[in-house]
Amino acid sequence: MNMYRKVTLALFGFLTWYFSHRARHKERILMIEKGLYTEKDKLKIKISWLKLGIVSLGLGCGVLLIGLLAKNGLLKGPGSIPIGILVITGAISLIIANFIDRR
């Protein structure tokens, strides 16, 4: 990857973060002015990060399982088997995240 691509990618990532952060800040300020913002809204943001972490962990376990099966020579089927493993582990992690979110 040459230097121009890295700089472009870094600039794009920063601008994406900046404008999304700015939009959330403006929305939060408007909610505070109208009296709609509570401490409960802050908790929702943390729970969504928890969901993201659970889904990432589930997909990571799927990738680990695929790697172990491939290394041991047990993954000798069509190319759709690894995708199926990722979909199943991702779905299980989404179900777990949903149950945790209900609490």
PDB file of C-alpha atoms in Angstrom:
ATOM      1  CA  MET A   1       0.000   0.000   0.000  1.00  0.00           C
ATOM      2  CA  ASN A   2       1.577   3.251  -1.025  1.00  0.00           C
ATOM      3  CA  MET A   3       1.677   6.364   1.120  1.00  0.00           C
ATOM      4  CA  TYR A   4      -1.128   8.191  -0.721  1.00  0.00           C
ATOM      5  CA  ARG A   5      -3.579   5.373  -0.065  1.00  0.00           C
ATOM      6  CA  LYS A   6      -2.677   5.295   3.619  1.00  0.00           C
ATOM      7  CA  VAL A   7      -3.109   9.039   3.973  1.00  0.00           C
ATOM      8  CA  THR A   8      -6.410   8.933   2.083  1.00  0.00           C
ATOM      9  CA  LEU A   9      -7.671   6.073   4.229  1.00  0.00           C
ATOM     10  CA  ALA A  10      -6.635   7.820   7.447  1.00  0.00           C
ATOM     11  CA  LEU A  11      -8.232  11.093   6.324  1.00  0.00           C
ATOM     12  CA  PHE A  12     -11.458   9.309   5.341  1.00  0.00           C
ATOM     13  CA  GLY A  13     -11.582   7.511   8.700  1.00  0.00           C
ATOM     14  CA  PHE A  14     -11.002  10.721  10.643  1.00  0.00           C
ATOM     15  CA  LEU A  15     -13.623  12.673   8.697  1.00  0.00           C
ATOM     16  CA  THR A  16     -16.151   9.870   9.172  1.00  0.00           C
ATOM     17  CA  TRP A  17     -15.532   9.875  12.923  1.00  0.00           C
ATOM     18  CA  TYR A  18     -15.605  13.672  13.140  1.00  0.00           C
ATOM     19  CA  PHE A  19     -18.898  14.196  11.341  1.00  0.00           C
ATOM     20  CA  SER A  20     -20.665  11.330  13.106  1.00  0.00           C
ATOM     21  CA  HIS A  21     -19.421  12.606  16.488  1.00  0.00           C
ATOM     22  CA  ARG A  22     -20.533  16.137  15.616  1.00  0.00           C
ATOM     23  CA  ALA A  23     -24.010  14.958  14.579  1.00  0.00           C
ATOM     24  CA  ARG A  24     -24.442  12.950  17.801  1.00  0.00           C
ATOM     25  CA  HIS A  25     -23.300  15.953  19.841  1.00  0.00           C
ATOM     26  CA  LYS A  26     -25.797  18.289  18.154  1.00  0.00           C
ATOM     27  CA  GLU A  27     -28.581  15.758  18.666  1.00  0.00           C
ATOM     28  CA  ARG A  28     -27.673  15.388  22.341  1.00  0.00           C
ATOM     29  CA  ILE A  29     -27.619  19.180  22.852  1.00  0.00           C
ATOM     30  CA  LEU A  30     -31.080  19.507  21.272  1.00  0.00           C
ATOM     31  CA  MET A  31     -32.412  16.724  23.503  1.00  0.00           C
ATOM     32  CA  ILE A  32     -30.990  18.439  26.597  1.00  0.00           C
ATOM     33  CA  GLU A  33     -32.589  21.749  25.584  1.00  0.00           C
ATOM     34  CA  LYS A  34     -35.977  20.062  25.166  1.00  0.00           C
ATOM     35  CA  GLY A  35     -35.592  18.140  28.416  1.00  0.00           C
ATOM     36  CA  LEU A  36     -35.652  14.709  26.775  1.00  0.00           C
ATOM     37  CA  TYR A  37     -32.110  13.611  27.600  1.00  0.00           C
ATOM     38  CA  THR A  38     -31.654  11.455  30.682  1.00  0.00           C
ATOM     39  CA  GLU A  39     -28.904   9.334  32.187  1.00  0.00           C
ATOM     40  CA  LYS A  40     -30.741   6.262  30.861  1.00  0.00           C
ATOM     41  CA  ASP A  41     -29.794   7.325  27.303  1.00  0.00           C
ATOM     42  CA  LYS A  42     -26.097   7.078  28.211  1.00  0.00           C
ATOM     43  CA  LEU A  43     -26.647   3.477  29.323  1.00  0.00           C
ATOM     44  CA  LYS A  44     -28.099   2.557  25.915  1.00  0.00           C
ATOM     45  CA  ILE A  45     -24.866   3.616  24.231  1.00  0.00           C
ATOM     46  CA  LYS A  46     -22.846   1.316  26.478  1.00  0.00           C
ATOM     47  CA  ILE A  47     -25.186  -1.597  25.829  1.00  0.00           C
ATOM     48  CA  SER A  48     -24.799  -1.201  22.069  1.00  0.00           C
ATOM     49  CA  TRP A  49     -21.002  -1.445  22.518  1.00  0.00           C
ATOM     50  CA  LEU A  50     -21.593  -4.587  24.557  1.00  0.00           C
ATOM     51  CA  LYS A  51     -23.649  -6.023  21.696  1.00  0.00           C
ATOM     52  CA  LEU A  52     -20.917  -5.186  19.218  1.00  0.00           C
ATOM     53  CA  GLY A  53     -18.358  -6.861  21.437  1.00  0.00           C
ATOM     54  CA  ILE A  54     -20.447 -10.008  21.782  1.00  0.00           C
ATOM     55  CA  VAL A  55     -20.987 -10.246  18.022  1.00  0.00           C
ATOM     56  CA  SER A  56     -17.265  -9.659  17.367  1.00  0.00           C
ATOM     57  CA  LEU A  57     -16.401 -12.362  19.880  1.00  0.00           C
ATOM     58  CA  GLY A  58     -18.818 -14.787  18.220  1.00  0.00           C
ATOM     59  CA  LEU A  59     -17.390 -14.128  14.771  1.00  0.00           C
ATOM     60  CA  GLY A  60     -13.868 -14.454  16.155  1.00  0.00           C
ATOM     61  CA  CYS A  61     -14.755 -17.851  17.590  1.00  0.00           C
ATOM     62  CA  GLY A  62     -16.077 -18.836  14.166  1.00  0.00           C
ATOM     63  CA  VAL A  63     -12.839 -17.773  12.482  1.00  0.00           C
ATOM     64  CA  LEU A  64     -10.859 -19.679  15.115  1.00  0.00           C
ATOM     65  CA  LEU A  65     -12.970 -22.785  14.517  1.00  0.00           C
ATOM     66  CA  ILE A  66     -12.467 -22.519  10.762  1.00  0.00           C
ATOM     67  CA  GLY A  67      -8.714 -22.112  11.251  1.00  0.00           C
ATOM     68  CA  LEU A  68      -8.492 -25.136  13.530  1.00  0.00           C
ATOM     69  CA  LEU A  69     -10.520 -27.288  11.145  1.00  0.00           C
ATOM     70  CA  ALA A  70      -8.433 -26.191   8.154  1.00  0.00           C
ATOM     71  CA  LYS A  71      -5.135 -26.790   9.966  1.00  0.00           C
ATOM     72  CA  ASN A  72      -6.122 -30.295  10.999  1.00  0.00           C
ATOM     73  CA  GLY A  73      -7.345 -31.170   7.503  1.00  0.00           C
ATOM     74  CA  LEU A  74     -10.982 -31.591   8.554  1.00  0.00           C
ATOM     75  CA  LEU A  75     -12.314 -28.868   6.284  1.00  0.00           C
ATOM     76  CA  LYS A  76     -12.445 -30.680   2.950  1.00  0.00           C
ATOM     77  CA  GLY A  77     -15.866 -29.678   1.691  1.00  0.00           C
ATOM     78  CA  PRO A  78     -17.102 -26.944  -0.576  1.00  0.00           C
ATOM     79  CA  GLY A  79     -16.134 -23.334   0.034  1.00  0.00           C
ATOM     80  CA  SER A  80     -19.530 -22.595   1.545  1.00  0.00           C
ATOM     81  CA  ILE A  81     -18.767 -24.482   4.775  1.00  0.00           C
ATOM     82  CA  PRO A  82     -16.581 -21.708   6.275  1.00  0.00           C
ATOM     83  CA  ILE A  83     -19.230 -19.131   5.393  1.00  0.00           C
ATOM     84  CA  GLY A  84     -21.865 -21.302   7.059  1.00  0.00           C
ATOM     85  CA  ILE A  85     -19.755 -21.595  10.201  1.00  0.00           C
ATOM     86  CA  LEU A  86     -19.360 -17.800  10.325  1.00  0.00           C
ATOM     87  CA  VAL A  87     -23.090 -17.252   9.802  1.00  0.00           C
ATOM     88  CA  ILE A  88     -23.994 -19.739  12.543  1.00  0.00           C
ATOM     89  CA  THR A  89     -21.534 -18.329  15.097  1.00  0.00           C
ATOM     90  CA  GLY A  90     -22.592 -14.772  14.208  1.00  0.00           C
ATOM     91  CA  ALA A  91     -26.266 -15.671  14.627  1.00  0.00           C
ATOM     92  CA  ILE A  92     -25.633 -17.356  17.972  1.00  0.00           C
ATOM     93  CA  SER A  93     -23.761 -14.296  19.186  1.00  0.00           C
ATOM     94  CA  LEU A  94     -26.621 -12.017  18.039  1.00  0.00           C
ATOM     95  CA  ILE A  95     -29.110 -14.161  19.960  1.00  0.00           C
ATOM     96  CA  ILE A  96     -26.946 -13.976  23.089  1.00  0.00           C
ATOM     97  CA  ALA A  97     -26.584 -10.199  22.686  1.00  0.00           C
ATOM     98  CA  ASN A  98     -30.365  -9.882  22.343  1.00  0.00           C
ATOM     99  CA  PHE A  99     -30.947 -11.823  25.565  1.00  0.00           C
ATOM    100  CA  ILE A 100     -28.442  -9.645  27.413  1.00  0.00           C
ATOM    101  CA  ASP A 101     -30.046  -6.495  25.994  1.00  0.00           C
ATOM    102  CA  ARG A 102     -33.470  -7.518  27.373  1.00  0.00           C
ATOM    103  CA  ARG A 103     -32.171  -7.479  30.943  1.00  0.00           C
TER     104      ARG A 103
END
